[in-house]
PDB file of C-alpha atoms in Angstrom:
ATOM      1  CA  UNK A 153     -40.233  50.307 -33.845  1.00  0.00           C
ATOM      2  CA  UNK A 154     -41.843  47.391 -35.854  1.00  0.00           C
ATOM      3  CA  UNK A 155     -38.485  46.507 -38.051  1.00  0.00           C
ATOM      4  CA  UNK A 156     -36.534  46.397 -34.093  1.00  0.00           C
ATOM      5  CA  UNK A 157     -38.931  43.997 -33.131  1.00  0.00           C
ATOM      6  CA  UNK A 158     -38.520  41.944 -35.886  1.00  0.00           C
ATOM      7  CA  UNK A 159     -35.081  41.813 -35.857  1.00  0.00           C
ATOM      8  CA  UNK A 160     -35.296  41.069 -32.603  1.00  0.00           C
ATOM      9  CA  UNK A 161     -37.671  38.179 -32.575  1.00  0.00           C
ATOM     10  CA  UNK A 162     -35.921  36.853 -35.841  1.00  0.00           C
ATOM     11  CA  UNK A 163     -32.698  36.925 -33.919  1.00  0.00           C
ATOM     12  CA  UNK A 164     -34.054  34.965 -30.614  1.00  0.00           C
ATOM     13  CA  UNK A 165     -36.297  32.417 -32.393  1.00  0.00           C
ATOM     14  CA  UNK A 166     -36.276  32.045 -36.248  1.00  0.00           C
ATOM     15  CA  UNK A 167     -32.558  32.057 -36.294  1.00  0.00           C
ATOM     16  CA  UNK A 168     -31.667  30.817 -33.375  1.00  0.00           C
ATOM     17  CA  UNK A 169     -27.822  30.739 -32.787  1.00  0.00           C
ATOM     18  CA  UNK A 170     -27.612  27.329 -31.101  1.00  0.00           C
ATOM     19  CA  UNK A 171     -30.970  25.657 -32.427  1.00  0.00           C
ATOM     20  CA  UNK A 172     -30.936  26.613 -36.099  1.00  0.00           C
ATOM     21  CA  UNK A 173     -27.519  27.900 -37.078  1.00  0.00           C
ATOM     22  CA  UNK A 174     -25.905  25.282 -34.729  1.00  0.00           C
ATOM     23  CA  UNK A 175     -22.933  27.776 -32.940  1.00  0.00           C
ATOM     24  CA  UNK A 176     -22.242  27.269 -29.431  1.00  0.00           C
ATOM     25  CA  UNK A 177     -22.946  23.487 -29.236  1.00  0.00           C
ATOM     26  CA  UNK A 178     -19.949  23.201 -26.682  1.00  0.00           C
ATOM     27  CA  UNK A 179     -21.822  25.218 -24.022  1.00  0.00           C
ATOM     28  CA  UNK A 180     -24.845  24.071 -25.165  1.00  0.00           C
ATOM     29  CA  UNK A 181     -24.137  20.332 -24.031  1.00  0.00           C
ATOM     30  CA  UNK A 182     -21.428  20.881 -21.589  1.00  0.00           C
ATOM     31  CA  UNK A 183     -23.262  23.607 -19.672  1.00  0.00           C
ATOM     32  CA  UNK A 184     -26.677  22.772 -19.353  1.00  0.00           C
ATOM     33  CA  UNK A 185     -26.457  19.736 -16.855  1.00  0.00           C
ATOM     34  CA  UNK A 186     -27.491  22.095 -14.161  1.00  0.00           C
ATOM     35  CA  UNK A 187     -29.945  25.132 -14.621  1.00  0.00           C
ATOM     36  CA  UNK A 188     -28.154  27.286 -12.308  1.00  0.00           C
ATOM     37  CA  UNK A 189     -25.213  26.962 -14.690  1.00  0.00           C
ATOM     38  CA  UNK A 190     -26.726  27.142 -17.557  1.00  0.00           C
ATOM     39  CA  UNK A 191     -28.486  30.553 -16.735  1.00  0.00           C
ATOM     40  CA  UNK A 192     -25.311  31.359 -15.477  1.00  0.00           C
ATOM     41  CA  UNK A 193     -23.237  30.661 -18.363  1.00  0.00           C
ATOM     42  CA  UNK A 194     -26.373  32.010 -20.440  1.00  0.00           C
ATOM     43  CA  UNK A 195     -25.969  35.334 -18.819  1.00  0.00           C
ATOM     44  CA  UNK A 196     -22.377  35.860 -19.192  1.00  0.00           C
ATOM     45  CA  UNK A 197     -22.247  34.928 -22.769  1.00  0.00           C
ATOM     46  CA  UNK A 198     -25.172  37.396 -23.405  1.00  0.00           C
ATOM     47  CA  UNK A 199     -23.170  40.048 -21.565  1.00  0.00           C
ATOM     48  CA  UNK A 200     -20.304  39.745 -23.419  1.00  0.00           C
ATOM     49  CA  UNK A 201     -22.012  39.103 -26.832  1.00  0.00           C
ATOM     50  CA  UNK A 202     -24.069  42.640 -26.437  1.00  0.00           C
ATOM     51  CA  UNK A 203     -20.580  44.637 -25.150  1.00  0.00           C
ATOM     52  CA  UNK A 204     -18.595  42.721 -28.174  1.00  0.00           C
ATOM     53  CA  UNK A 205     -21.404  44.409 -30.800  1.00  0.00           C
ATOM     54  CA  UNK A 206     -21.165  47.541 -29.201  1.00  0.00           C
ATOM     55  CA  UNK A 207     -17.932  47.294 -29.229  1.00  0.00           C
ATOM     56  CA  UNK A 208     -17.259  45.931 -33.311  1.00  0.00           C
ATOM     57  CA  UNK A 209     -20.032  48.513 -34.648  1.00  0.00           C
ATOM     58  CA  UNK A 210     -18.001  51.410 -34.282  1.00  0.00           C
ATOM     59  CA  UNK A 211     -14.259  49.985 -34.445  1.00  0.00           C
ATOM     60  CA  UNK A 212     -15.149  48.807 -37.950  1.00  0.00           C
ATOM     61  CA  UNK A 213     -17.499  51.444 -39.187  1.00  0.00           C
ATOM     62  CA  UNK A 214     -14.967  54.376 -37.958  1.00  0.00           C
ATOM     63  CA  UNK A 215     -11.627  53.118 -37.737  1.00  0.00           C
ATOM     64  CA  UNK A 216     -11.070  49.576 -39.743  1.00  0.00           C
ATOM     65  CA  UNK A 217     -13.701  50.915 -42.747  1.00  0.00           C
ATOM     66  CA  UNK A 218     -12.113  54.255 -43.585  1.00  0.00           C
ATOM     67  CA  UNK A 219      -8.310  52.978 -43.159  1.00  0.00           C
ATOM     68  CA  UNK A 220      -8.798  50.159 -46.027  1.00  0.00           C
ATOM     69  CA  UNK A 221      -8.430  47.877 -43.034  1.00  0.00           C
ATOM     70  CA  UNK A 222     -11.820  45.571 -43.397  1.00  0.00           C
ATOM     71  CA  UNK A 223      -9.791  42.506 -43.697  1.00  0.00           C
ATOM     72  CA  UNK A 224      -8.078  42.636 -39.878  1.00  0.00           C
ATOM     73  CA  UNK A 225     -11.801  42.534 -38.609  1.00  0.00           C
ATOM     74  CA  UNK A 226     -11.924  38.886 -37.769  1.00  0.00           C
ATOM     75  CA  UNK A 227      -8.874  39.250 -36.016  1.00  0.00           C
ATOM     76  CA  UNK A 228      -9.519  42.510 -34.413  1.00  0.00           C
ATOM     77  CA  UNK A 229     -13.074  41.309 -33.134  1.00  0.00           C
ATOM     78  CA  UNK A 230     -11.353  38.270 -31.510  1.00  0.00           C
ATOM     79  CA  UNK A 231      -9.189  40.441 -29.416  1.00  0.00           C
ATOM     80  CA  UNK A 232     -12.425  42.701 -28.542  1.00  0.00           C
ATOM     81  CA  UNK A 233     -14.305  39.311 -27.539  1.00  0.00           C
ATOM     82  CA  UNK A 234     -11.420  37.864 -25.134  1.00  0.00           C
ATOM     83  CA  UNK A 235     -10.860  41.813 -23.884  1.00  0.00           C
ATOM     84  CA  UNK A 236     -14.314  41.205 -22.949  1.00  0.00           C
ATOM     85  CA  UNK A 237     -14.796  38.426 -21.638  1.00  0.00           C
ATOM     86  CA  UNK A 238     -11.470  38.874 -19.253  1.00  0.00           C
ATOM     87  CA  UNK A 239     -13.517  41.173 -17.677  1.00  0.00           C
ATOM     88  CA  UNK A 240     -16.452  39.669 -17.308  1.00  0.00           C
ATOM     89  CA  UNK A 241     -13.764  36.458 -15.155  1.00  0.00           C
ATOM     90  CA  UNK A 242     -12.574  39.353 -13.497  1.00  0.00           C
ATOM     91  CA  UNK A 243     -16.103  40.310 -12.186  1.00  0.00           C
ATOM     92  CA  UNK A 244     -17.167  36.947 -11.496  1.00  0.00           C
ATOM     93  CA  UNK A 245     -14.645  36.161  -9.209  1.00  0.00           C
ATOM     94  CA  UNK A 246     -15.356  39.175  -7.636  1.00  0.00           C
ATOM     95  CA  UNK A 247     -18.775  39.253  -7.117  1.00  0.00           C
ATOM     96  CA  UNK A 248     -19.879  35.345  -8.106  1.00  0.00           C
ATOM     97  CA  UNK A 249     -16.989  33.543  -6.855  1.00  0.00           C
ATOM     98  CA  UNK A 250     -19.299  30.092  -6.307  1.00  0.00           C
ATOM     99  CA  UNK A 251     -20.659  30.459  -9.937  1.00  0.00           C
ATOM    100  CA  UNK A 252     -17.047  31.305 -11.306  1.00  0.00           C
ATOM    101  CA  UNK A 253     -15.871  28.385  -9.868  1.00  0.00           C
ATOM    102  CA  UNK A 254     -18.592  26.587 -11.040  1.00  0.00           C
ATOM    103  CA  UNK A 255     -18.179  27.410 -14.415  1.00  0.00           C
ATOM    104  CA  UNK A 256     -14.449  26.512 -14.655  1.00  0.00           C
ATOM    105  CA  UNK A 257     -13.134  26.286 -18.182  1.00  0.00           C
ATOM    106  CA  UNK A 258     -16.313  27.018 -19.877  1.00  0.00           C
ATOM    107  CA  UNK A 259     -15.797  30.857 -18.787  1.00  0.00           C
ATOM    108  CA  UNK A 260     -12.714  31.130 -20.364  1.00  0.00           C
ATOM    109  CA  UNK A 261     -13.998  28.935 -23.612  1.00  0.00           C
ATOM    110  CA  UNK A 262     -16.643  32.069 -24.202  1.00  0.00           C
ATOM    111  CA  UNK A 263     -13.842  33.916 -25.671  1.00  0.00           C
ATOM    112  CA  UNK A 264     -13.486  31.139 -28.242  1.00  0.00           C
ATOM    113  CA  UNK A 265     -17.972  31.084 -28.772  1.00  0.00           C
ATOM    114  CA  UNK A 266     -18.011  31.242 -32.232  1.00  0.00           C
ATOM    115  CA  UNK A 267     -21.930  32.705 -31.214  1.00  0.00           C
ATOM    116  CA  UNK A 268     -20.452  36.011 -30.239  1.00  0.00           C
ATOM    117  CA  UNK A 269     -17.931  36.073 -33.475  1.00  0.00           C
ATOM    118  CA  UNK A 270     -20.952  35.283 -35.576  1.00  0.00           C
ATOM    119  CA  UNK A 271     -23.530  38.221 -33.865  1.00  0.00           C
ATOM    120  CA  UNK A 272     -20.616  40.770 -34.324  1.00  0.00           C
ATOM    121  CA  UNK A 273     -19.860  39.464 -37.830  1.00  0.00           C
ATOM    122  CA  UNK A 274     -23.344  39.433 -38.844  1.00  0.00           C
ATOM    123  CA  UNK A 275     -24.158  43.143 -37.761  1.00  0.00           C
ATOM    124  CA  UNK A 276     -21.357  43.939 -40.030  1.00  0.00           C
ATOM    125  CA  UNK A 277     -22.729  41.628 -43.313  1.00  0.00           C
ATOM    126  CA  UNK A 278     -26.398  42.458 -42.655  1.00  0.00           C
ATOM    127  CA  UNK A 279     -25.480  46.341 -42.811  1.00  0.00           C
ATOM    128  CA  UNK A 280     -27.743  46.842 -39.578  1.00  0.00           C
ATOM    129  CA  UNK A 281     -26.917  50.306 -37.871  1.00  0.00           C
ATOM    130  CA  UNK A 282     -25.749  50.921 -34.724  1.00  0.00           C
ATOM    131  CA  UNK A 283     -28.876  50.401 -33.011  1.00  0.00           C
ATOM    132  CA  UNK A 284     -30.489  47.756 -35.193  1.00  0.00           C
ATOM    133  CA  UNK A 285     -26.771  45.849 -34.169  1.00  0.00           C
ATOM    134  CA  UNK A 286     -27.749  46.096 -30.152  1.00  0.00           C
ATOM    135  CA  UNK A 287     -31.418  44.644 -31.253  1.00  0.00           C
ATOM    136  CA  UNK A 288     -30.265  41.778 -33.402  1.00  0.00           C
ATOM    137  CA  UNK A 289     -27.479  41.267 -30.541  1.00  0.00           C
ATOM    138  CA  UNK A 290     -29.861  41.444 -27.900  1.00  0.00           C
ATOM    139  CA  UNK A 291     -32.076  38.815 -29.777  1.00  0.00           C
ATOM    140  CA  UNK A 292     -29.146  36.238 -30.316  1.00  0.00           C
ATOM    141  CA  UNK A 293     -28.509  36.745 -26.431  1.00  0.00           C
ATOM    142  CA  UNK A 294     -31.938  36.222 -25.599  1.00  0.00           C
ATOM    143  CA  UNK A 295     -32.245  33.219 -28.000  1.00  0.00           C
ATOM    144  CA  UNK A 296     -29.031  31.583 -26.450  1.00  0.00           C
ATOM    145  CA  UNK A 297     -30.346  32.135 -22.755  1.00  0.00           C
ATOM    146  CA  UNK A 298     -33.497  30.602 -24.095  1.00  0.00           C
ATOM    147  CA  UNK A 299     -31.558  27.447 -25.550  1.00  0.00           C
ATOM    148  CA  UNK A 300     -29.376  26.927 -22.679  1.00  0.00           C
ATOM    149  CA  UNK A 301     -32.676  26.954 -20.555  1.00  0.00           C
ATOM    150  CA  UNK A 302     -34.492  24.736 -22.166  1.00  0.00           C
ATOM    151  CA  UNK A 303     -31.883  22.257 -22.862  1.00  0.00           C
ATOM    152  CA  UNK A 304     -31.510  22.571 -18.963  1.00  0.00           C
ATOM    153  CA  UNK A 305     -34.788  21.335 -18.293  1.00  0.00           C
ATOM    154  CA  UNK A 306     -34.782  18.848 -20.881  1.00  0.00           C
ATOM    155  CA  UNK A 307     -32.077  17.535 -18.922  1.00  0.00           C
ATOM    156  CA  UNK A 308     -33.421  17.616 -16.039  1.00  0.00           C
ATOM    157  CA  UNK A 309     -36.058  15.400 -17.131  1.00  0.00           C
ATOM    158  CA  UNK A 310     -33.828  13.083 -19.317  1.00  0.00           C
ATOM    159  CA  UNK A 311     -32.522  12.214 -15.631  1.00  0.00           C
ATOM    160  CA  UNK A 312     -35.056  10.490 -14.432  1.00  0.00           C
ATOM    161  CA  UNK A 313     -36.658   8.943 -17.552  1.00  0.00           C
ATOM    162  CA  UNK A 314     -35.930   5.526 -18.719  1.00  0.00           C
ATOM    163  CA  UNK A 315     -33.308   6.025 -21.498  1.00  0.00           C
ATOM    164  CA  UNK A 316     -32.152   2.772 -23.480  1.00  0.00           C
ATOM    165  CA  UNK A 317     -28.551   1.992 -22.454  1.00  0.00           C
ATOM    166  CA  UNK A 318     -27.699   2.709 -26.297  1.00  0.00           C
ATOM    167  CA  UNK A 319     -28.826   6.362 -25.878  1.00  0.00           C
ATOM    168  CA  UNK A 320     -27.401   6.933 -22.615  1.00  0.00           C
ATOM    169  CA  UNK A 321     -25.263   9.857 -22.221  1.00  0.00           C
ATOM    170  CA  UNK A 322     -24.218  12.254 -25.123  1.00  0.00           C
ATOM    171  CA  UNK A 323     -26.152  10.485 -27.814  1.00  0.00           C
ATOM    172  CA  UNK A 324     -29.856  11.110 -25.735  1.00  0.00           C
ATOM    173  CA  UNK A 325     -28.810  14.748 -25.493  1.00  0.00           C
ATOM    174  CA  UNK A 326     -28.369  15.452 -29.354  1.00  0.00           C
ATOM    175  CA  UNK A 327     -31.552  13.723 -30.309  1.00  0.00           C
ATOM    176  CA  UNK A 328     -33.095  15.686 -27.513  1.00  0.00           C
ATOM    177  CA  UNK A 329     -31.338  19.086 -29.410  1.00  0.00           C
ATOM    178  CA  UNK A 330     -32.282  17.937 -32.666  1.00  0.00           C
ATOM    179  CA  UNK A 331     -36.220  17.850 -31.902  1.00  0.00           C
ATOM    180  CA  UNK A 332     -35.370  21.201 -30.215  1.00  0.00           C
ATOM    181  CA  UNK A 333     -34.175  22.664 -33.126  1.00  0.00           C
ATOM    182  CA  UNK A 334     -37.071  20.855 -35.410  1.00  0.00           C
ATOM    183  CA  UNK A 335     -39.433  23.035 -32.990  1.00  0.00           C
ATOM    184  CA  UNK A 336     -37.789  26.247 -33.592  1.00  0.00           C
ATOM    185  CA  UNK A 337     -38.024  25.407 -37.487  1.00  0.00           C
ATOM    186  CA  UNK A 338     -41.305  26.106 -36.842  1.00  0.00           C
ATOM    187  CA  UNK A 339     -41.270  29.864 -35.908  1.00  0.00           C
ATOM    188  CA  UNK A 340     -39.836  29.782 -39.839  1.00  0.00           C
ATOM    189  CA  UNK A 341     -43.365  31.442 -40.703  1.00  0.00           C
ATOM    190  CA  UNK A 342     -43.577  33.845 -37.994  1.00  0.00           C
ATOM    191  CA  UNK A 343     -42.001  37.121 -39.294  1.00  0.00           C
ATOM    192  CA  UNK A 344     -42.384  38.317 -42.705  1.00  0.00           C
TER     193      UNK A 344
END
């Protein structure tokens, strides 16, 4: 149980998908204007990033392994991702239709996250099991709800500070990320 945790808070805070291996910026920044969004988009993304891995595991490990087929697994996880991620539209507009709407092309840009590509790609390169896979993938979700969050906050109070007119904008919100990040450096020591 004590390697599961670690991969799990490695995963969520030492390597941080957005804040320390810098995948996902596009949501990160475009998404995180509003917190209901944010946790929104946050949610969906770690929906579809957990299915993807539990998806990948197996389709390489059983099928693309023992058929010589390793190289097709980029493309093959691809088509898992945006298989995935159709349906998670498809249930949004169902069930969330003022939070689909909301989300507009950002929804449809999580089949292009290079965050999910990299969790399922990773699980494959770091030889993790099956379960070990759903751990670190449950991690990076965790760790990209986290980032969105915060970011979302951060925002909120960027709003109403006084920001020089040189800053204003996108430029404030990468020097906001990049002291982020420089704070998540610091779980570097946490696990060893």
């Amino acid at each position: 149980m004590n390697e599961y945790l670690k991969i799990f808070l490695s995963s969520m805070l030492i390597d941080n998908v957005v804040l320390i291996q810098f995948l996902a910026l596009c949501p990160f920044i475009g998404m995180t204007s509003d917190t209901g969004k944010a946790i929104g988009m946050g949610i969906a993304t770690s929906f579809v990033m957990v299915l993807a891995t539990i998806a990948t595991w197996p389709l390489y490990y059983y099928v693309l392994a023992p058929l010589g087929l390793t190289f097709l697994q980029t493309l093959v996880f691809i088509l898992v991702i945006a298989s995935l991620v159709q349906l998670v539209e498809f249930y949004l507009k169902k069930s969330a239709p003022a939070l689909y709407s909301s989300m507009g092309v950002y929804l449809a840009l999580i089949t292009t996250n290079c965050a999910i590509l990299a969790v399922t790609l990773n699980c494959i390169s770091k030889e993790y099991n099956f379960v070990e896979s759903i751990v670190y993938a449950l991690g990076t979700a965790g760790g990209f709800l986290l980032a969105m969050t915060l970011m979302s906050g951060i925002r909120q109070r960027i709003k109403i500070a006084p920001v020089p007119n040189f800053l204003k904008g996108t430029p404030v919100l990468f020097v906001a990320a990049g002291l982020l990040s420089m704070a998540f450096g610091g779980f570097a020591g946490l696990i060893k």
